[in-house]
Amino acid sequence: IKDNLEDIQYNIEEKDDIDPTNDINDLRHEMIVIKKRLNLLENEKTDREQFKDWLKNTVKLDEYFHVFIENGFEDMISISKLTKDMLNQIGITKIGHQQRLLHFVDLIK
C-alpha cells in the first residue's frame, strides 16, 4: 500500500508543471483515476483483517482472535485446515465453541 501511495503522490507532484493551456477535461480525468486508486487502497484488507472480520461477524467468536494469531492461524487458508485436536492444543476447549468454529470452517472449505 505504501508503494501505491508513493506512486499516487508522484503522479500528483508531476501535475505541478501542467501547462495551463491543457484541456481541463484531461485534468478531471486524471483526478478521477487518482481517486479510484485511493479508494481501492482503502478497501484492501490484509489476510489477517479478513480473518478477524470472519471470526467476529460470521462466527461471532472474536474473543479467540489473539489465541489464533499466537498459534500461527493468521488467514483463511490456515484456518481452513483447523481440526478439533488443534482447537484443544491451542486452548479452545469449550465444546460449543469448538462445534461453532468447526461448523463455519466446514462452510469455507
mmCIF file with all atom_site columns, C-alpha atoms in Angstrom:
data_model
loop_
_atom_site.group_PDB
_atom_site.id
_atom_site.type_symbol
_atom_site.label_atom_id
_atom_site.label_alt_id
_atom_site.label_comp_id
_atom_site.label_asym_id
_atom_site.label_entity_id
_atom_site.label_seq_id
_atom_site.pdbx_PDB_ins_code
_atom_site.Cartn_x
_atom_site.Cartn_y
_atom_site.Cartn_z
_atom_site.occupancy
_atom_site.B_iso_or_equiv
_atom_site.pdbx_formal_charge
_atom_site.auth_seq_id
_atom_site.auth_comp_id
_atom_site.auth_asym_id
_atom_site.auth_atom_id
_atom_site.pdbx_PDB_model_num
ATOM 1   C CA . ILE A 1 1   ? 0.000   0.000   0.000   1.00 0.00 ? 1   ILE A CA 1
ATOM 2   C CA . LYS A 1 2   ? 2.864   2.366   0.836   1.00 0.00 ? 2   LYS A CA 1
ATOM 3   C CA . ASP A 1 3   ? 4.308   1.929   -2.677  1.00 0.00 ? 3   ASP A CA 1
ATOM 4   C CA . ASN A 1 4   ? 0.930   2.680   -4.242  1.00 0.00 ? 4   ASN A CA 1
ATOM 5   C CA . LEU A 1 5   ? 0.537   5.823   -2.152  1.00 0.00 ? 5   LEU A CA 1
ATOM 6   C CA . GLU A 1 6   ? 4.020   6.947   -3.191  1.00 0.00 ? 6   GLU A CA 1
ATOM 7   C CA . ASP A 1 7   ? 3.054   6.379   -6.855  1.00 0.00 ? 7   ASP A CA 1
ATOM 8   C CA . ILE A 1 8   ? -0.066  8.469   -6.360  1.00 0.00 ? 8   ILE A CA 1
ATOM 9   C CA . GLN A 1 9   ? 1.942   11.208  -4.628  1.00 0.00 ? 9   GLN A CA 1
ATOM 10  C CA . TYR A 1 10  ? 4.456   11.143  -7.505  1.00 0.00 ? 10  TYR A CA 1
ATOM 11  C CA . ASN A 1 11  ? 1.637   11.408  -10.047 1.00 0.00 ? 11  ASN A CA 1
ATOM 12  C CA . ILE A 1 12  ? 0.200   14.378  -8.199  1.00 0.00 ? 12  ILE A CA 1
ATOM 13  C CA . GLU A 1 13  ? 3.615   16.067  -7.951  1.00 0.00 ? 13  GLU A CA 1
ATOM 14  C CA . GLU A 1 14  ? 4.106   15.587  -11.699 1.00 0.00 ? 14  GLU A CA 1
ATOM 15  C CA . LYS A 1 15  ? 0.960   17.636  -12.232 1.00 0.00 ? 15  LYS A CA 1
ATOM 16  C CA . ASP A 1 16  ? 2.636   20.725  -10.716 1.00 0.00 ? 16  ASP A CA 1
ATOM 17  C CA . ASP A 1 17  ? 4.156   21.582  -14.091 1.00 0.00 ? 17  ASP A CA 1
ATOM 18  C CA . ILE A 1 18  ? 0.888   21.362  -16.038 1.00 0.00 ? 18  ILE A CA 1
ATOM 19  C CA . ASP A 1 19  ? 0.616   23.691  -18.989 1.00 0.00 ? 19  ASP A CA 1
ATOM 20  C CA . PRO A 1 20  ? -2.417  25.929  -18.324 1.00 0.00 ? 20  PRO A CA 1
ATOM 21  C CA . THR A 1 21  ? -3.472  25.510  -21.933 1.00 0.00 ? 21  THR A CA 1
ATOM 22  C CA . ASN A 1 22  ? -4.107  21.793  -21.431 1.00 0.00 ? 22  ASN A CA 1
ATOM 23  C CA . ASP A 1 23  ? -7.663  20.676  -21.647 1.00 0.00 ? 23  ASP A CA 1
ATOM 24  C CA . ILE A 1 24  ? -9.330  20.809  -18.233 1.00 0.00 ? 24  ILE A CA 1
ATOM 25  C CA . ASN A 1 25  ? -11.087 17.554  -19.034 1.00 0.00 ? 25  ASN A CA 1
ATOM 26  C CA . ASP A 1 26  ? -7.714  15.782  -19.026 1.00 0.00 ? 26  ASP A CA 1
ATOM 27  C CA . LEU A 1 27  ? -7.120  17.089  -15.520 1.00 0.00 ? 27  LEU A CA 1
ATOM 28  C CA . ARG A 1 28  ? -10.560 15.961  -14.356 1.00 0.00 ? 28  ARG A CA 1
ATOM 29  C CA . HIS A 1 29  ? -9.964  12.516  -15.802 1.00 0.00 ? 29  HIS A CA 1
ATOM 30  C CA . GLU A 1 30  ? -6.621  12.261  -14.048 1.00 0.00 ? 30  GLU A CA 1
ATOM 31  C CA . MET A 1 31  ? -8.210  13.264  -10.734 1.00 0.00 ? 31  MET A CA 1
ATOM 32  C CA . ILE A 1 32  ? -10.888 10.597  -11.148 1.00 0.00 ? 32  ILE A CA 1
ATOM 33  C CA . VAL A 1 33  ? -8.216  7.962   -11.801 1.00 0.00 ? 33  VAL A CA 1
ATOM 34  C CA . ILE A 1 34  ? -6.264  9.015   -8.707  1.00 0.00 ? 34  ILE A CA 1
ATOM 35  C CA . LYS A 1 35  ? -9.413  8.987   -6.535  1.00 0.00 ? 35  LYS A CA 1
ATOM 36  C CA . LYS A 1 36  ? -10.314 5.497   -7.753  1.00 0.00 ? 36  LYS A CA 1
ATOM 37  C CA . ARG A 1 37  ? -6.817  4.242   -6.941  1.00 0.00 ? 37  ARG A CA 1
ATOM 38  C CA . LEU A 1 38  ? -7.058  5.727   -3.448  1.00 0.00 ? 38  LEU A CA 1
ATOM 39  C CA . ASN A 1 39  ? -10.458 4.113   -2.865  1.00 0.00 ? 39  ASN A CA 1
ATOM 40  C CA . LEU A 1 40  ? -9.107  0.732   -3.946  1.00 0.00 ? 40  LEU A CA 1
ATOM 41  C CA . LEU A 1 41  ? -6.233  1.067   -1.491  1.00 0.00 ? 41  LEU A CA 1
ATOM 42  C CA . GLU A 1 42  ? -8.591  1.960   1.344   1.00 0.00 ? 42  GLU A CA 1
ATOM 43  C CA . ASN A 1 43  ? -10.793 -1.056  0.613   1.00 0.00 ? 43  ASN A CA 1
ATOM 44  C CA . GLU A 1 44  ? -7.971  -3.594  0.540   1.00 0.00 ? 44  GLU A CA 1
ATOM 45  C CA . LYS A 1 45  ? -7.863  -5.774  3.610   1.00 0.00 ? 45  LYS A CA 1
ATOM 46  C CA . THR A 1 46  ? -4.982  -7.872  4.758   1.00 0.00 ? 46  THR A CA 1
ATOM 47  C CA . ASP A 1 47  ? -5.441  -11.605 5.185   1.00 0.00 ? 47  ASP A CA 1
ATOM 48  C CA . ARG A 1 48  ? -5.347  -11.073 8.927   1.00 0.00 ? 48  ARG A CA 1
ATOM 49  C CA . GLU A 1 49  ? -8.084  -8.421  8.759   1.00 0.00 ? 49  GLU A CA 1
ATOM 50  C CA . GLN A 1 50  ? -10.264 -10.696 6.627   1.00 0.00 ? 50  GLN A CA 1
ATOM 51  C CA . PHE A 1 51  ? -9.771  -13.497 9.145   1.00 0.00 ? 51  PHE A CA 1
ATOM 52  C CA . LYS A 1 52  ? -10.617 -11.173 12.039  1.00 0.00 ? 52  LYS A CA 1
ATOM 53  C CA . ASP A 1 53  ? -13.778 -9.974  10.271  1.00 0.00 ? 53  ASP A CA 1
ATOM 54  C CA . TRP A 1 54  ? -14.851 -13.577 9.617   1.00 0.00 ? 54  TRP A CA 1
ATOM 55  C CA . LEU A 1 55  ? -14.253 -14.563 13.234  1.00 0.00 ? 55  LEU A CA 1
ATOM 56  C CA . LYS A 1 56  ? -16.168 -11.522 14.510  1.00 0.00 ? 56  LYS A CA 1
ATOM 57  C CA . ASN A 1 57  ? -19.023 -11.144 12.042  1.00 0.00 ? 57  ASN A CA 1
ATOM 58  C CA . THR A 1 58  ? -19.655 -14.682 10.849  1.00 0.00 ? 58  THR A CA 1
ATOM 59  C CA . VAL A 1 59  ? -18.539 -16.986 13.641  1.00 0.00 ? 59  VAL A CA 1
ATOM 60  C CA . LYS A 1 60  ? -19.248 -14.472 16.428  1.00 0.00 ? 60  LYS A CA 1
ATOM 61  C CA . LEU A 1 61  ? -16.279 -15.695 18.488  1.00 0.00 ? 61  LEU A CA 1
ATOM 62  C CA . ASP A 1 62  ? -13.764 -12.899 18.041  1.00 0.00 ? 62  ASP A CA 1
ATOM 63  C CA . GLU A 1 63  ? -12.561 -13.346 21.625  1.00 0.00 ? 63  GLU A CA 1
ATOM 64  C CA . TYR A 1 64  ? -10.319 -16.102 20.225  1.00 0.00 ? 64  TYR A CA 1
ATOM 65  C CA . PHE A 1 65  ? -8.626  -13.915 17.623  1.00 0.00 ? 65  PHE A CA 1
ATOM 66  C CA . HIS A 1 66  ? -5.430  -13.442 19.636  1.00 0.00 ? 66  HIS A CA 1
ATOM 67  C CA . VAL A 1 67  ? -5.329  -17.147 20.521  1.00 0.00 ? 67  VAL A CA 1
ATOM 68  C CA . PHE A 1 68  ? -5.369  -17.993 16.832  1.00 0.00 ? 68  PHE A CA 1
ATOM 69  C CA . ILE A 1 69  ? -2.758  -15.357 15.955  1.00 0.00 ? 69  ILE A CA 1
ATOM 70  C CA . GLU A 1 70  ? -0.432  -16.525 18.747  1.00 0.00 ? 70  GLU A CA 1
ATOM 71  C CA . ASN A 1 71  ? -0.657  -20.041 17.320  1.00 0.00 ? 71  ASN A CA 1
ATOM 72  C CA . GLY A 1 72  ? 0.013   -19.115 13.697  1.00 0.00 ? 72  GLY A CA 1
ATOM 73  C CA . PHE A 1 73  ? -3.530  -19.020 12.344  1.00 0.00 ? 73  PHE A CA 1
ATOM 74  C CA . GLU A 1 74  ? -3.466  -15.662 10.576  1.00 0.00 ? 74  GLU A CA 1
ATOM 75  C CA . ASP A 1 75  ? -5.592  -16.117 7.480   1.00 0.00 ? 75  ASP A CA 1
ATOM 76  C CA . MET A 1 76  ? -8.482  -18.054 5.989   1.00 0.00 ? 76  MET A CA 1
ATOM 77  C CA . ILE A 1 77  ? -6.187  -20.598 4.353   1.00 0.00 ? 77  ILE A CA 1
ATOM 78  C CA . SER A 1 78  ? -4.636  -21.671 7.641   1.00 0.00 ? 78  SER A CA 1
ATOM 79  C CA . ILE A 1 79  ? -7.987  -21.662 9.418   1.00 0.00 ? 79  ILE A CA 1
ATOM 80  C CA . SER A 1 80  ? -9.486  -23.921 6.734   1.00 0.00 ? 80  SER A CA 1
ATOM 81  C CA . LYS A 1 81  ? -7.239  -26.753 7.995   1.00 0.00 ? 81  LYS A CA 1
ATOM 82  C CA . LEU A 1 82  ? -8.462  -26.417 11.592  1.00 0.00 ? 82  LEU A CA 1
ATOM 83  C CA . THR A 1 83  ? -9.403  -29.601 13.489  1.00 0.00 ? 83  THR A CA 1
ATOM 84  C CA . LYS A 1 84  ? -10.860 -30.334 16.906  1.00 0.00 ? 84  LYS A CA 1
ATOM 85  C CA . ASP A 1 85  ? -7.452  -31.603 18.060  1.00 0.00 ? 85  ASP A CA 1
ATOM 86  C CA . MET A 1 86  ? -5.877  -28.314 17.045  1.00 0.00 ? 86  MET A CA 1
ATOM 87  C CA . LEU A 1 87  ? -8.512  -26.366 18.941  1.00 0.00 ? 87  LEU A CA 1
ATOM 88  C CA . ASN A 1 88  ? -7.728  -28.388 22.071  1.00 0.00 ? 88  ASN A CA 1
ATOM 89  C CA . GLN A 1 89  ? -3.991  -27.859 21.587  1.00 0.00 ? 89  GLN A CA 1
ATOM 90  C CA . ILE A 1 90  ? -4.335  -24.083 21.399  1.00 0.00 ? 90  ILE A CA 1
ATOM 91  C CA . GLY A 1 91  ? -6.633  -23.960 24.428  1.00 0.00 ? 91  GLY A CA 1
ATOM 92  C CA . ILE A 1 92  ? -10.089 -23.565 22.893  1.00 0.00 ? 92  ILE A CA 1
ATOM 93  C CA . THR A 1 93  ? -11.803 -26.275 24.905  1.00 0.00 ? 93  THR A CA 1
ATOM 94  C CA . LYS A 1 94  ? -15.427 -25.185 25.207  1.00 0.00 ? 94  LYS A CA 1
ATOM 95  C CA . ILE A 1 95  ? -17.286 -27.817 23.221  1.00 0.00 ? 95  ILE A CA 1
ATOM 96  C CA . GLY A 1 96  ? -19.945 -25.412 21.957  1.00 0.00 ? 96  GLY A CA 1
ATOM 97  C CA . HIS A 1 97  ? -17.301 -23.002 20.705  1.00 0.00 ? 97  HIS A CA 1
ATOM 98  C CA . GLN A 1 98  ? -15.388 -25.831 19.066  1.00 0.00 ? 98  GLN A CA 1
ATOM 99  C CA . GLN A 1 99  ? -18.530 -27.008 17.275  1.00 0.00 ? 99  GLN A CA 1
ATOM 100 C CA . ARG A 1 100 ? -19.346 -23.482 16.146  1.00 0.00 ? 100 ARG A CA 1
ATOM 101 C CA . LEU A 1 101 ? -15.842 -22.865 14.840  1.00 0.00 ? 101 LEU A CA 1
ATOM 102 C CA . LEU A 1 102 ? -15.663 -26.207 13.042  1.00 0.00 ? 102 LEU A CA 1
ATOM 103 C CA . HIS A 1 103 ? -19.114 -25.668 11.511  1.00 0.00 ? 103 HIS A CA 1
ATOM 104 C CA . PHE A 1 104 ? -18.008 -22.371 9.970   1.00 0.00 ? 104 PHE A CA 1
ATOM 105 C CA . VAL A 1 105 ? -14.646 -23.823 8.937   1.00 0.00 ? 105 VAL A CA 1
ATOM 106 C CA . ASP A 1 106 ? -16.537 -26.536 7.019   1.00 0.00 ? 106 ASP A CA 1
ATOM 107 C CA . LEU A 1 107 ? -18.507 -23.825 5.228   1.00 0.00 ? 107 LEU A CA 1
ATOM 108 C CA . ILE A 1 108 ? -15.357 -22.164 3.854   1.00 0.00 ? 108 ILE A CA 1
ATOM 109 C CA . LYS A 1 109 ? -13.834 -25.387 2.517   1.00 0.00 ? 109 LYS A CA 1
#
